[in-house]
Amino acid sequence: MSRYLVDKFLFTVDRDPDLVERYREDPRGTVAWWEAEEANRLLNCVSQERSTWLAFADDEREALATHDYPRLFELGAHPFLTLTLFIALFERDYEQPLGFQLEYAQRLSGYSLPYPDITT
Amino acid sequence: MAEIAAVIASTHHPFYYKASTSTGAERPPFADAWQAKIEAFRETLTVAEPDVLLLVGSDHFHQFWLDNMPQFLVGHAEQYDANWYNEEREFGLPRMHMQGDRDLSGHILRGGLDTGFDLAFSNELRLDHSVTCPIITLRPQNDLPVVPVYTNIFAPPLPQPKRFVQLGQALRDLVESWPSDKRVAIIGTGHLSLELGGPRQFGPHGPDPEFDAKAVEWIRTGDIERCLGEVTIENLLEPGNATQGFMDFMLMMGVAGEGVTADYSDNLDLFHTMEAYFTWYPGGDPRKAAAAAAASLPEQAAAAAAQEV
């Protein structure tokens, strides 16, 4: 389980306009590139200083590669990060205000308390 | 010593800026009522005539990340840039810039460390909507220096609710012991029941109106004892998965004091979450002082006229 790394993916993509578009257009390719090149980057350090051990679990990689936000919820990805990024990805495709946000809630309607743990 | 001009606790709603500045068909039906409430709330800060704002909020995974997460942090910068690309993108928030007050920052840091709060600090801090929303709502001219205090209500493990109350009490003591003749308003923003990224998000009102009614009453009456008796980190997830942001309201209850009823309180039921606004005047209500002065004017005029005769 690498819940922290899933959150790190959502966090680093969400804050970069180019990455948001890249992930929208090519989710599987972006996830593969990110895991190979970015996953072990220490965010506050020069590029030579890297971690050596971070990798997605198979179900995490697949959820990210398929834009499967209900599955990310189930895996304990931080719901604020998932929501913020997925609004950036898909809100534009909905005509009604909050159309995407309400569909998002509906697709998660099978979950009841307690929600999956998000502690990293 | 510095004086506390006002203590203000508020929700922070990032959609207010867009709702209140939109016109014509773009303007949502609830915008007029919302704006009227905000302008009345703003007046409670204006009449307090503050010189400096101590702003309590929470970074929403902007500058602080899970590789290095402070629980409580004080901004210690000369200036602050504010608002981020994803807040511009999602909420239409403008980029902002504020002056800091390093003297007050340094006093709070040193005093906090010496009285049991091992506060983190930042000399280069880009603020987010948890502290820019109250500037937009309460001080849109953005003309006062600020000292931001960030709390972690977001990335578990979180500090206990009691710690938030205690930090509020400590902040009040520290401001009151600041060797300065300035008037400080302490403004903190949090949430009532709120769901983000879960099945109960973006409903016609907040996810738990019962919790909201109870919470508003705790805050309004300063009922810290009852609030601490009922609230735990874990059970705050029941009214909504982002309701741990209520702990910033608890911090502000600590600033205002046990059993101290707010001099001003208001709320507004909106889609997604309830808005709530509270103001306390520890040094007396300046609106009452102004009214008393106005009432005594005719008497003074009569006395002056009698003297002239």
Coordinates of C-alpha atoms in Angstrom, one line a residue:
Chain A
M1 CA 0.0 0.0 0.0
S2 CA 1.4 3.4 -0.9
R3 CA -1.4 5.8 -0.1
Y4 CA 1.1 8.6 0.4
L5 CA 2.4 8.1 -3.2
V6 CA -1.2 8.2 -4.6
D7 CA -1.6 11.5 -2.8
K8 CA 1.7 12.7 -4.1
F9 CA 0.6 12.1 -7.6
L10 CA -2.7 13.9 -7.1
F11 CA -0.9 16.8 -5.4
T12 CA 1.9 17.3 -8.0
V13 CA -0.4 17.0 -11.0
D14 CA -3.1 19.3 -9.5
R15 CA -0.6 22.2 -9.0
D16 CA 0.8 22.1 -12.6
P17 CA -1.5 23.3 -15.4
D18 CA 0.5 21.4 -18.1
L19 CA 0.3 18.2 -16.1
V20 CA -3.4 18.6 -15.5
E21 CA -4.0 18.6 -19.3
R22 CA -1.5 15.8 -19.9
Y23 CA -3.3 13.6 -17.3
R24 CA -6.7 14.4 -18.8
E25 CA -5.6 13.4 -22.3
D26 CA -3.4 10.5 -21.5
P27 CA -4.0 9.1 -18.0
R28 CA -2.1 5.8 -18.4
G29 CA 0.9 7.3 -20.1
T30 CA 1.1 10.1 -17.6
V31 CA 0.9 7.7 -14.7
A32 CA 3.6 5.5 -16.2
W33 CA 5.9 8.5 -16.8
W34 CA 5.2 10.0 -13.4
E35 CA 6.0 6.7 -11.6
A36 CA 9.2 6.3 -13.5
E37 CA 10.5 9.9 -13.3
E38 CA 8.7 11.8 -10.6
A39 CA 7.5 9.4 -7.9
N40 CA 10.9 9.4 -6.1
R41 CA 11.6 13.1 -6.5
L42 CA 12.0 14.9 -3.1
L43 CA 9.9 17.9 -3.7
N44 CA 12.0 20.4 -1.7
C45 CA 15.4 19.1 -3.0
V46 CA 17.6 19.2 -6.0
S47 CA 17.0 16.4 -8.5
Q48 CA 20.1 14.4 -7.5
E49 CA 18.7 13.8 -4.1
R50 CA 16.0 11.2 -4.7
S51 CA 14.2 8.6 -2.7
T52 CA 14.8 5.0 -3.8
W53 CA 11.7 3.0 -2.7
L54 CA 8.4 4.6 -3.7
A55 CA 6.2 2.7 -6.1
F56 CA 2.4 2.3 -6.6
A57 CA 0.6 -0.9 -5.7
D58 CA -1.1 -2.4 -8.8
D59 CA -4.6 -1.4 -7.8
E60 CA -3.5 2.2 -7.1
R61 CA -1.7 2.5 -10.5
E62 CA -4.8 1.1 -12.3
A63 CA -7.2 3.4 -10.5
L64 CA -5.1 6.4 -11.5
A65 CA -4.6 5.2 -15.0
T66 CA -8.3 4.9 -15.5
H67 CA -9.4 8.1 -13.8
D68 CA -11.4 5.9 -11.4
Y69 CA -12.1 8.3 -8.6
P70 CA -14.6 6.1 -6.7
R71 CA -11.8 3.5 -6.5
L72 CA -9.3 6.2 -5.3
F73 CA -11.8 7.1 -2.6
E74 CA -12.0 3.4 -1.6
L75 CA -8.2 3.2 -1.5
G76 CA -8.0 6.1 1.0
A77 CA -6.6 8.8 -1.4
H78 CA -7.1 12.2 0.3
P79 CA -10.7 13.2 -0.9
F80 CA -9.8 16.9 -1.1
L81 CA -6.9 16.2 -3.5
T82 CA -9.0 13.8 -5.6
L83 CA -11.9 16.2 -5.8
T84 CA -9.8 19.3 -6.6
L85 CA -7.9 17.6 -9.4
F86 CA -10.9 15.8 -10.9
I87 CA -12.9 19.0 -11.0
A88 CA -10.0 20.5 -13.0
L89 CA -10.1 17.5 -15.3
F90 CA -13.8 17.1 -16.0
E91 CA -16.0 20.0 -14.8
R92 CA -15.6 21.6 -18.2
D93 CA -17.5 18.7 -19.8
Y94 CA -20.7 19.4 -17.9
E95 CA -23.2 22.1 -18.9
Q96 CA -25.0 22.5 -15.6
P97 CA -23.2 24.3 -12.7
L98 CA -22.0 21.7 -10.3
G99 CA -23.0 19.0 -12.8
F100 CA -19.7 17.1 -12.3
Q101 CA -19.6 17.6 -8.6
L102 CA -23.1 16.1 -8.2
E103 CA -22.3 13.1 -10.4
Y104 CA -19.2 12.6 -8.3
A105 CA -21.3 12.5 -5.2
Q106 CA -23.7 10.1 -6.8
R107 CA -21.0 7.7 -7.9
L108 CA -19.8 7.5 -4.3
S109 CA -23.3 7.1 -2.9
G110 CA -22.6 3.4 -2.1
Y111 CA -20.2 4.4 0.7
S112 CA -21.4 5.0 4.2
L113 CA -19.6 5.9 7.5
P114 CA -16.9 5.1 8.4
Y115 CA -15.2 6.1 5.1
P116 CA -11.9 4.5 4.2
D117 CA -9.0 5.7 6.3
I118 CA -6.9 8.4 4.7
T119 CA -4.1 8.5 7.2
T120 CA -0.7 8.4 5.5
Chain B
M1 CA 0.5 46.6 25.6
A2 CA -1.5 45.8 22.4
E3 CA -5.2 45.8 22.6
I4 CA -7.5 43.2 21.1
A5 CA -9.8 45.3 18.9
A6 CA -12.1 42.4 17.9
V7 CA -12.2 38.6 17.8
I8 CA -13.8 37.2 14.7
A9 CA -14.7 33.7 13.7
S10 CA -16.1 32.9 10.3
T11 CA -16.5 30.2 7.8
H12 CA -14.4 30.7 4.6
H13 CA -16.2 30.1 1.4
P14 CA -14.0 30.4 -1.6
F15 CA -17.0 30.9 -3.9
Y16 CA -18.0 34.2 -2.3
Y17 CA -15.6 36.3 -4.4
K18 CA -17.0 35.0 -7.6
A19 CA -20.7 35.1 -6.4
S20 CA -20.4 38.7 -5.1
T21 CA -18.6 40.1 -8.2
S22 CA -20.7 38.4 -10.9
T23 CA -23.4 40.3 -12.6
G24 CA -26.4 39.7 -14.9
A25 CA -27.2 36.1 -15.8
E26 CA -23.9 35.0 -14.2
R27 CA -25.0 36.2 -10.8
P28 CA -26.4 33.3 -8.6
P29 CA -29.8 33.9 -7.1
F30 CA -28.4 33.8 -3.5
A31 CA -25.7 36.3 -4.2
D32 CA -27.6 39.5 -3.0
A33 CA -28.6 38.0 0.3
W34 CA -25.1 36.6 0.9
Q35 CA -23.5 39.9 0.0
A36 CA -25.8 41.8 2.4
K37 CA -24.8 39.5 5.2
I38 CA -21.1 39.8 4.5
E39 CA -21.3 43.6 4.4
A40 CA -23.1 43.7 7.8
F41 CA -20.4 41.3 9.1
R42 CA -17.7 43.5 7.6
E43 CA -18.9 46.5 9.5
T44 CA -18.2 44.7 12.8
L45 CA -14.5 44.7 11.9
T46 CA -14.5 48.2 10.5
V47 CA -15.9 49.8 13.7
A48 CA -13.2 48.1 15.7
E49 CA -10.6 50.1 13.9
P50 CA -7.8 47.5 13.9
D51 CA -4.2 48.2 13.0
V52 CA -3.0 44.6 12.5
L53 CA -4.8 41.3 11.7
L54 CA -3.8 38.0 13.2
L55 CA -5.3 35.5 10.8
V56 CA -5.9 31.9 11.7
G57 CA -6.5 29.4 8.9
S58 CA -5.2 26.2 7.3
D59 CA -3.1 25.5 4.3
H60 CA -5.1 23.3 1.9
F61 CA -2.1 21.3 0.6
H62 CA -0.6 24.3 -1.1
Q63 CA 2.7 25.1 0.4
F64 CA 2.7 22.3 3.0
W65 CA 2.8 18.7 2.0
L66 CA 2.9 15.3 3.6
D67 CA 6.7 15.1 3.5
N68 CA 7.0 17.9 6.0
M69 CA 3.7 18.8 7.7
P70 CA 3.6 21.3 10.5
Q71 CA 0.7 21.0 13.0
F72 CA 0.8 24.7 14.0
L73 CA 2.8 27.3 12.1
V74 CA 3.3 31.0 12.3
G75 CA 4.1 33.2 9.3
H76 CA 7.3 35.2 10.0
A77 CA 7.7 37.1 6.8
E78 CA 7.9 40.7 5.8
Q79 CA 5.4 40.2 3.0
Y80 CA 3.0 37.5 1.8
D81 CA 1.9 36.6 -1.6
A82 CA -1.4 34.8 -1.7
N83 CA -3.7 32.5 -3.6
W84 CA -2.6 29.7 -5.9
Y85 CA -3.1 28.6 -9.4
N86 CA -5.7 25.9 -8.5
E87 CA -7.7 28.4 -6.5
E88 CA -7.7 30.8 -9.4
R89 CA -8.8 27.9 -11.6
E90 CA -11.5 26.5 -9.4
F91 CA -12.8 29.5 -7.5
G92 CA -11.7 32.5 -9.7
L93 CA -9.8 34.0 -6.8
P94 CA -7.4 36.8 -7.6
R95 CA -3.7 36.8 -6.8
M96 CA -3.2 38.9 -3.7
H97 CA -0.3 40.4 -1.7
M98 CA -0.2 41.5 2.0
Q99 CA 2.3 43.2 4.3
G100 CA 3.4 41.3 7.3
D101 CA 4.3 42.3 10.9
R102 CA 7.4 40.6 11.8
D103 CA 7.5 42.1 15.3
L104 CA 4.1 40.5 16.2
S105 CA 5.1 37.3 14.4
G106 CA 8.4 37.1 16.4
H107 CA 6.6 37.8 19.7
I108 CA 4.0 35.0 19.1
L109 CA 6.7 32.6 18.1
R110 CA 9.0 33.3 21.0
G111 CA 6.1 33.5 23.5
G112 CA 4.5 30.3 22.1
L113 CA 7.7 28.4 22.4
D114 CA 8.2 29.6 25.9
T115 CA 4.6 28.7 27.0
G116 CA 4.2 25.2 25.7
F117 CA 3.5 25.5 21.9
D118 CA 6.4 24.3 19.8
L119 CA 5.3 26.4 16.8
A120 CA 6.8 25.9 13.4
F121 CA 7.5 29.0 11.3
S122 CA 7.9 30.1 7.8
N123 CA 9.9 33.1 6.4
E124 CA 8.5 32.7 2.9
L125 CA 4.8 31.8 3.0
R126 CA 2.3 32.0 0.1
L127 CA -1.1 32.2 1.7
D128 CA -4.2 30.4 0.5
H129 CA -8.0 31.0 0.6
S130 CA -8.4 30.1 4.3
V131 CA -6.8 33.5 5.1
T132 CA -7.6 35.4 1.9
C133 CA -11.3 34.8 2.1
P134 CA -11.7 36.8 5.3
I135 CA -9.6 39.6 3.7
I136 CA -12.0 39.6 0.8
T137 CA -15.1 39.5 3.0
L138 CA -14.0 41.7 6.0
R139 CA -11.3 44.0 4.7
P140 CA -11.5 44.1 0.9
Q141 CA -9.2 47.2 0.8
N142 CA -6.5 44.9 2.1
D143 CA -4.7 47.7 3.7
L144 CA -3.5 46.2 7.0
P145 CA -0.4 44.1 7.9
V146 CA -1.2 40.5 8.8
V147 CA 0.3 37.7 10.8
P148 CA -0.9 34.3 9.6
V149 CA -1.2 31.2 11.9
Y150 CA -1.8 27.9 10.1
T151 CA -3.3 24.8 11.8
N152 CA -3.4 21.3 10.5
I153 CA -7.1 20.3 10.2
F154 CA -6.5 18.3 7.0
A155 CA -3.7 15.8 7.1
P156 CA -4.1 13.1 9.8
P157 CA -2.8 12.6 12.4
L158 CA -4.2 15.9 13.7
P159 CA -3.8 17.6 17.1
Q160 CA -6.6 17.1 19.6
P161 CA -9.5 19.6 19.7
K162 CA -8.4 20.6 23.1
R163 CA -5.1 21.7 21.7
F164 CA -6.9 24.1 19.3
V165 CA -8.8 25.7 22.2
Q166 CA -5.5 26.0 24.2
L167 CA -3.7 27.5 21.3
G168 CA -6.5 30.1 21.0
Q169 CA -6.2 30.9 24.6
A170 CA -2.4 31.2 24.2
L171 CA -2.7 33.5 21.2
R172 CA -5.0 35.8 23.1
D173 CA -2.5 36.0 26.0
L174 CA 0.4 36.6 23.6
V175 CA -1.4 39.4 21.7
E176 CA -2.3 41.0 25.0
S177 CA 1.4 40.8 26.1
W178 CA 2.8 42.3 22.9
P179 CA 4.6 45.5 23.8
S180 CA 2.9 47.7 21.2
D181 CA 0.2 50.3 21.2
K182 CA -1.5 48.7 18.2
R183 CA -5.0 47.4 18.0
V184 CA -5.1 43.7 16.9
A185 CA -8.0 41.9 15.4
I186 CA -7.8 38.1 15.7
I187 CA -9.7 36.5 12.8
G188 CA -10.0 32.8 12.3
T189 CA -11.8 30.8 9.7
G190 CA -13.0 27.2 9.7
H191 CA -16.0 25.1 8.7
L192 CA -19.2 23.8 10.1
S193 CA -20.3 20.4 8.7
L194 CA -18.6 19.9 5.3
E195 CA -18.1 17.1 2.9
L196 CA -15.4 17.3 0.2
G197 CA -14.8 14.4 -2.2
G198 CA -17.4 12.2 -0.6
P199 CA -21.0 11.1 -1.3
R200 CA -22.6 13.9 0.7
Q201 CA -20.9 16.8 -1.1
F202 CA -22.6 19.7 -2.8
G203 CA -26.1 19.0 -1.4
P204 CA -28.8 21.7 -1.1
H205 CA -27.4 22.6 2.4
G206 CA -24.6 21.4 4.6
P207 CA -24.3 17.7 5.1
D208 CA -25.5 17.8 8.8
P209 CA -27.8 20.7 9.7
E210 CA -28.3 19.3 13.2
F211 CA -24.6 19.5 13.9
D212 CA -24.5 23.0 12.4
A213 CA -27.3 24.2 14.7
K214 CA -25.5 22.8 17.7
A215 CA -22.1 24.2 16.6
V216 CA -23.5 27.7 16.0
E217 CA -24.9 27.7 19.5
W218 CA -21.6 26.5 21.1
I219 CA -19.7 29.2 19.3
R220 CA -22.3 32.0 19.9
T221 CA -22.4 31.3 23.6
G222 CA -18.8 30.4 24.0
D223 CA -19.7 27.0 25.4
I224 CA -16.2 25.5 25.2
E225 CA -16.9 23.0 27.9
R226 CA -19.9 21.4 26.2
C227 CA -18.2 21.6 22.8
L228 CA -15.1 19.8 24.1
G229 CA -17.3 17.3 25.9
E230 CA -19.0 16.3 22.6
V231 CA -16.3 16.7 20.0
T232 CA -13.5 14.3 19.2
I233 CA -11.2 14.2 16.2
E234 CA -12.9 10.9 15.1
N235 CA -16.5 11.9 15.6
L236 CA -16.0 15.2 13.6
L237 CA -15.9 13.0 10.6
E238 CA -19.6 12.0 11.1
P239 CA -21.1 15.4 10.1
G240 CA -19.0 15.4 7.0
N241 CA -15.5 14.2 6.0
A242 CA -14.0 17.8 6.1
T243 CA -15.7 18.8 9.4
Q244 CA -12.4 18.6 11.2
G245 CA -12.1 22.2 10.0
F246 CA -14.5 23.0 12.8
M247 CA -11.4 22.8 15.1
D248 CA -10.4 26.3 13.8
F249 CA -13.7 27.6 15.2
M250 CA -12.8 25.9 18.5
L251 CA -9.5 27.7 18.4
M252 CA -11.4 31.0 18.0
M253 CA -13.7 30.0 21.0
G254 CA -10.4 29.7 23.0
V255 CA -9.5 33.2 21.9
A256 CA -12.9 34.6 22.8
G257 CA -13.0 32.9 26.2
E258 CA -15.2 30.4 28.0
G259 CA -18.8 31.5 28.4
V260 CA -18.4 34.7 26.5
T261 CA -21.4 35.3 24.2
A262 CA -20.6 36.8 20.8
D263 CA -21.5 40.5 20.4
Y264 CA -22.6 39.7 16.8
S265 CA -23.7 36.4 15.3
D266 CA -25.3 35.6 12.0
N267 CA -25.5 32.6 9.6
L268 CA -26.7 31.7 6.2
D269 CA -27.9 28.4 4.9
L270 CA -26.2 27.9 1.5
F271 CA -25.9 24.9 -0.8
H272 CA -23.0 22.6 0.2
T273 CA -22.3 24.2 3.6
M274 CA -23.7 26.7 6.2
E275 CA -22.1 30.1 6.5
A276 CA -21.6 31.4 10.0
Y277 CA -20.2 34.7 11.3
F278 CA -19.3 35.8 14.9
T279 CA -17.7 38.9 16.4
W280 CA -16.6 39.5 20.0
Y281 CA -15.3 42.8 21.4
P282 CA -13.1 42.0 24.5
G283 CA -12.7 45.8 25.2
G284 CA -16.4 46.6 24.9
D285 CA -18.6 47.0 21.9
P286 CA -17.6 50.1 19.8
R287 CA -21.0 50.3 18.3
K288 CA -22.6 50.8 21.8
A289 CA -19.9 53.4 22.7
A290 CA -20.6 55.2 19.4
A291 CA -24.4 55.1 20.1
A292 CA -23.9 56.4 23.6
A293 CA -21.7 59.2 22.4
A294 CA -24.3 60.1 19.8
A295 CA -27.1 60.0 22.4
S296 CA -25.2 62.4 24.6
L297 CA -24.6 64.9 21.8
P298 CA -27.9 66.8 22.2
E299 CA -27.2 67.1 26.0
Q300 CA -23.8 68.5 25.3
A301 CA -25.3 70.9 22.8
A302 CA -27.9 72.0 25.3
A303 CA -25.2 72.5 28.0
A304 CA -23.1 74.5 25.5
A305 CA -26.1 76.7 24.5
A306 CA -26.9 77.3 28.2
Q307 CA -23.3 78.4 28.8
E308 CA -23.5 80.9 25.9
V309 CA -26.6 82.4 27.4

